[in-house]
mmCIF file of C-alpha atoms in Angstrom:
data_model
loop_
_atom_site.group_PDB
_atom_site.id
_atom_site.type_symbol
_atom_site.label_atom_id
_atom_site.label_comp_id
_atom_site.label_asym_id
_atom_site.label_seq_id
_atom_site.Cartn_x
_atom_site.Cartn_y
_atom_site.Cartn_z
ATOM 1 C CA UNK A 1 -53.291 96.133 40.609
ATOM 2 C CA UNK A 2 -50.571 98.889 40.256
ATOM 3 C CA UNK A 3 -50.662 100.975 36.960
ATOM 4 C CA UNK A 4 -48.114 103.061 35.128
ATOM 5 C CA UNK A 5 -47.183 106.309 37.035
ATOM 6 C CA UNK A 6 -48.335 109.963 35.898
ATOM 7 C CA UNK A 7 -45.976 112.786 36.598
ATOM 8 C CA UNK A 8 -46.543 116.699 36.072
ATOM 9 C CA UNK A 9 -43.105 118.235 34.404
ATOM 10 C CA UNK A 10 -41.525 121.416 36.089
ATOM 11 C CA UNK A 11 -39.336 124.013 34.263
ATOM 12 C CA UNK A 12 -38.014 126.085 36.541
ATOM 13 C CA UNK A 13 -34.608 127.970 36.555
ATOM 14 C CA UNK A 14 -31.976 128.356 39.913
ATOM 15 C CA UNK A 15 -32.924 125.015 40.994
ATOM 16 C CA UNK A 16 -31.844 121.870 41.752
ATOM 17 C CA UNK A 17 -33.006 120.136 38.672
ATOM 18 C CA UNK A 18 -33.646 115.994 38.343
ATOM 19 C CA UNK A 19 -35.731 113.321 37.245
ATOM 20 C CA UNK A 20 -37.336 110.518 38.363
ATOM 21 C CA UNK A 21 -37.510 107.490 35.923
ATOM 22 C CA UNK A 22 -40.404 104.830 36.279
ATOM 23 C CA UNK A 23 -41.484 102.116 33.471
ATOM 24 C CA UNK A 24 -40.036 104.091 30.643
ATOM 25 C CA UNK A 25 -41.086 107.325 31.659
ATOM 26 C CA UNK A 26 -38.744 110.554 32.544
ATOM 27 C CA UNK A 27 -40.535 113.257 35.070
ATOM 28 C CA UNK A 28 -38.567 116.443 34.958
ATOM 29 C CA UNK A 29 -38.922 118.104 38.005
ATOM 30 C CA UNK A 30 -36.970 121.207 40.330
ATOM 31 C CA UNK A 31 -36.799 122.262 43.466
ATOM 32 C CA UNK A 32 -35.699 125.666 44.701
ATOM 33 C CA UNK A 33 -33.897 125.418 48.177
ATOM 34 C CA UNK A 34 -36.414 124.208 51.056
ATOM 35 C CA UNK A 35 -39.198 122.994 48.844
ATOM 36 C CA UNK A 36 -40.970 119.402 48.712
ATOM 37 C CA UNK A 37 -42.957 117.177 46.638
ATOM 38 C CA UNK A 38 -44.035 114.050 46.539
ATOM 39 C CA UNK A 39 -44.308 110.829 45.598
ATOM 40 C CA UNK A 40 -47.694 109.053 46.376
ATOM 41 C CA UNK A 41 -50.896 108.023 45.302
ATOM 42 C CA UNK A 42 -52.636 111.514 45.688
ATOM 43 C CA UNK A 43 -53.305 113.847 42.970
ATOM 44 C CA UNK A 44 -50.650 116.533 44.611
ATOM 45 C CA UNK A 45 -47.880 114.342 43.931
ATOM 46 C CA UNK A 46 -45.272 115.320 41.521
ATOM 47 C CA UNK A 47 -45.175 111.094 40.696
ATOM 48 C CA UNK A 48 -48.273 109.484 40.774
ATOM 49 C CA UNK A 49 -48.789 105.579 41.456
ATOM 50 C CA UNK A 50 -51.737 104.341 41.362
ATOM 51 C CA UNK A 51 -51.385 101.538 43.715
ATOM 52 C CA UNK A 52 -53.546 100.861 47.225
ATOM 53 C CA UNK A 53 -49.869 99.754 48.617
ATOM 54 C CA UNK A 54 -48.581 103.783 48.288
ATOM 55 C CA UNK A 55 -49.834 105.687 50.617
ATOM 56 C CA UNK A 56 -51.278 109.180 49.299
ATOM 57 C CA UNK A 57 -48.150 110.539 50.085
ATOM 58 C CA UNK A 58 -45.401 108.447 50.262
ATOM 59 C CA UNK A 59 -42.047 109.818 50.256
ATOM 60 C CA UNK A 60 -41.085 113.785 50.373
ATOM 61 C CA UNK A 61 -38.002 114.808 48.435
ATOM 62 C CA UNK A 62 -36.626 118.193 49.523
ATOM 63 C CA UNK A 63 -33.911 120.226 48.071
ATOM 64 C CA UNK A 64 -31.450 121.681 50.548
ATOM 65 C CA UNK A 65 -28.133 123.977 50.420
ATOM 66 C CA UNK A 66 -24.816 122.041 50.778
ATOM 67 C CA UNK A 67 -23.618 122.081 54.368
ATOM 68 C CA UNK A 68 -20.400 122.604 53.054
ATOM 69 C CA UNK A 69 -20.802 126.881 52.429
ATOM 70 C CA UNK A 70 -21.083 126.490 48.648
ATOM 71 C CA UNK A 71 -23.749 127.365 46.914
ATOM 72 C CA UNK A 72 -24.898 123.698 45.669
ATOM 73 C CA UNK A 73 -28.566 121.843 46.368
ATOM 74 C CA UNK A 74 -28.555 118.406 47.579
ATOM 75 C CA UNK A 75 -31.760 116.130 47.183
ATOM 76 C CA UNK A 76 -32.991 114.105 50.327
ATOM 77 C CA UNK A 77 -35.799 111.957 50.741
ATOM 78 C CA UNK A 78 -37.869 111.076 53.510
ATOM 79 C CA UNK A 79 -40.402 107.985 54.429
ATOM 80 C CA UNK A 80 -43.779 109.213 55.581
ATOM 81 C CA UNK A 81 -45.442 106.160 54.518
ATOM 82 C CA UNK A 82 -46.990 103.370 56.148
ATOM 83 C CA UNK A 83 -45.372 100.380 54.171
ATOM 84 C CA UNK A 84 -41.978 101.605 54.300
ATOM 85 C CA UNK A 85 -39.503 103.121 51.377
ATOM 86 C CA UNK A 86 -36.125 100.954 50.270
ATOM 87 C CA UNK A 87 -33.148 102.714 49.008
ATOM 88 C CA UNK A 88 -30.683 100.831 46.408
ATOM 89 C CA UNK A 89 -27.351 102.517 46.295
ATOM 90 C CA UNK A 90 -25.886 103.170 42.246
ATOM 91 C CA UNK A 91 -22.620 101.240 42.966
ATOM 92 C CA UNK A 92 -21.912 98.680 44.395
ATOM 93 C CA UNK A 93 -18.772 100.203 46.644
ATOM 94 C CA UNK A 94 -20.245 101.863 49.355
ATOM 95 C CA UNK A 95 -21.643 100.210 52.710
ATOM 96 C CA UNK A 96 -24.187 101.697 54.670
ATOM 97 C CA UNK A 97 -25.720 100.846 57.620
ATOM 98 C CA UNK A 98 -28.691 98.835 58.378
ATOM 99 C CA UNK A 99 -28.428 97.437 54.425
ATOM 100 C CA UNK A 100 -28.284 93.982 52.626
ATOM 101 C CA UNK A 101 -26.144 93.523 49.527
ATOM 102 C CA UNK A 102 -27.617 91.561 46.545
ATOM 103 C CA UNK A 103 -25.901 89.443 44.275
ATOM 104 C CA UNK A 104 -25.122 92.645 42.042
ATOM 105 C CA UNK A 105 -23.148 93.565 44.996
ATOM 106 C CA UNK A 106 -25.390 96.612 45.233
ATOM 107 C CA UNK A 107 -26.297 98.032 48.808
ATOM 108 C CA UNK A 108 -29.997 98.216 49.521
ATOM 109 C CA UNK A 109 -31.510 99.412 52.922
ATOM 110 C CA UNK A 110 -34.719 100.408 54.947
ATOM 111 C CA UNK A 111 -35.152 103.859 55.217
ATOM 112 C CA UNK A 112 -35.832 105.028 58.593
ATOM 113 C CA UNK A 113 -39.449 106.744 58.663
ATOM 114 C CA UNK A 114 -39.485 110.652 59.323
ATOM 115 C CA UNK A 115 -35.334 110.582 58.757
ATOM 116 C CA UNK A 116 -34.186 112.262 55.813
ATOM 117 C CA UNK A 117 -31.596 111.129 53.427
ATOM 118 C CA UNK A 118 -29.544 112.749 51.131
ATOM 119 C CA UNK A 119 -29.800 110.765 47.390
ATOM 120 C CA UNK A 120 -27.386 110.206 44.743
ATOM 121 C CA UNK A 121 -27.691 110.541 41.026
ATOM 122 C CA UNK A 122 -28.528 106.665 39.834
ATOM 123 C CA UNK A 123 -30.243 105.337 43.356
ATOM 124 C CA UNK A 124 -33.644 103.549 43.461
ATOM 125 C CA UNK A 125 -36.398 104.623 45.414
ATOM 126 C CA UNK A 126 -38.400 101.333 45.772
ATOM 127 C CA UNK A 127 -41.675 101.341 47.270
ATOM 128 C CA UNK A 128 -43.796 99.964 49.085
ATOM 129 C CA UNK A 129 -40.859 98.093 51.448
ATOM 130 C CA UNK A 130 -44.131 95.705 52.868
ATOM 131 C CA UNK A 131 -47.146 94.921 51.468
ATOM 132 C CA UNK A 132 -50.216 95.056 53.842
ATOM 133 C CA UNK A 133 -51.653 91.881 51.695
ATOM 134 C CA UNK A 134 -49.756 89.948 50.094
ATOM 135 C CA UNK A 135 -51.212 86.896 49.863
ATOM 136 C CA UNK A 136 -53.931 88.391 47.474
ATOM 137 C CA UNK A 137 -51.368 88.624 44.591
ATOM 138 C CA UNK A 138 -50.620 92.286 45.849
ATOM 139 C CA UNK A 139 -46.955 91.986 45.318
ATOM 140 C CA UNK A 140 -45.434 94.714 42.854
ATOM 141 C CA UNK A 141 -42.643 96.772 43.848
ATOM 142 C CA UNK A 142 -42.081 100.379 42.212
ATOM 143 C CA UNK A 143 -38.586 101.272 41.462
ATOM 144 C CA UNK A 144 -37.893 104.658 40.297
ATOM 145 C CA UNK A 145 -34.298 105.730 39.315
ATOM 146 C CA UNK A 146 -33.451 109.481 40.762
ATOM 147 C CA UNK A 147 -31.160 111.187 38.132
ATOM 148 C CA UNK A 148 -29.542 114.291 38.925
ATOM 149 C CA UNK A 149 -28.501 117.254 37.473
ATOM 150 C CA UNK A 150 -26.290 120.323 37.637
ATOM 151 C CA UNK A 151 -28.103 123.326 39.075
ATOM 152 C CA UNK A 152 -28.786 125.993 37.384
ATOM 153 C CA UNK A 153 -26.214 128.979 38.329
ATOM 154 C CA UNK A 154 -27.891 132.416 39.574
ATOM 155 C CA UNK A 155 -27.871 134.983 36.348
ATOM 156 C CA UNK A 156 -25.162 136.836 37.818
ATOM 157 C CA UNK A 157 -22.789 134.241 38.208
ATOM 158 C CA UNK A 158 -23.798 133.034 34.587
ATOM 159 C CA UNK A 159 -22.724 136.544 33.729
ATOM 160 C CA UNK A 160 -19.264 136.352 35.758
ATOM 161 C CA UNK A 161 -18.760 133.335 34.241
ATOM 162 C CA UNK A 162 -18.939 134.246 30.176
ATOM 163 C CA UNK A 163 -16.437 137.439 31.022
#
């Protein structure tokens, strides 16, 4: 059976800053640009689930620059896992490809192993997508909420700033 997950809380400063909500608990974790964790059954992982469905490391979320030339971080995540990641989108506006809509209206779809994908404040990470036995009662899903939040400005624009 699946238990509650642990998580290991990061303070750093100049970086993409967010949490990752599971079962009533808030992990506050950062990311400068190019760095990982993960999310898995391992000891390593940032979230921990202990659950023989999650593989010991399940999904990578990276931090990268904006594409755009401004100094922002996006947050992606990618499947490495055996049993497969879902993605729920916040709102129910947007269409994507390759998803379902529930009654909600909300989009939810497969992500595509080894392809990274850029994540929005409010999405669900829900894992395992398959269970390798599920007629033994082995049936939980985890859903963990990604929350986002402003990056932290480098000092010297902090200083330019208050001027």
């Amino acid at each position: 059976p699946a238990s509650a997950g642990a998580c290991e809380d990061v303070e750093e400063h100049h970086q993409l800053r967010f949490s990752i909500d599971y079962e009533g608990t808030s992990c506050h974790l950062a990311l400068a640009p190019g760095d990982s964790l993960y999310v898995g059954r391992t000891g390593i992982c940032a979230v921990k689930l202990n659950d023989v469905g999650i593989s010991t490391k399940h999904v990578k979320l990276t931090a990268l620059r904006n594409s755009d030339g401004d100094h922002g971080l996006r947050l992606v995540a990618e499947d490495i896992s055996r049993n497969g990641t879902l993605l729920r989108d916040p709102c129910p506006s947007e269409s994507f490809g390759g998803s379902t809509t529930s009654a909600a209206g909300r989009q939810t779809r497969v992500m595509e192993s080894k392809t990274p994908q850029e994540l929005r404040d409010g999405e669900e990470i829900h894992l395992p997508a398959r269970r390798p036995n599920p007629k033994a009662g082995d049936v939980k899903v985890h859903r963990l909420v990604v929350r986002l939040k402003r990056p932290c400005s480098p000092p010297q624009q902090q200083q330019q700033q208050q001027q």
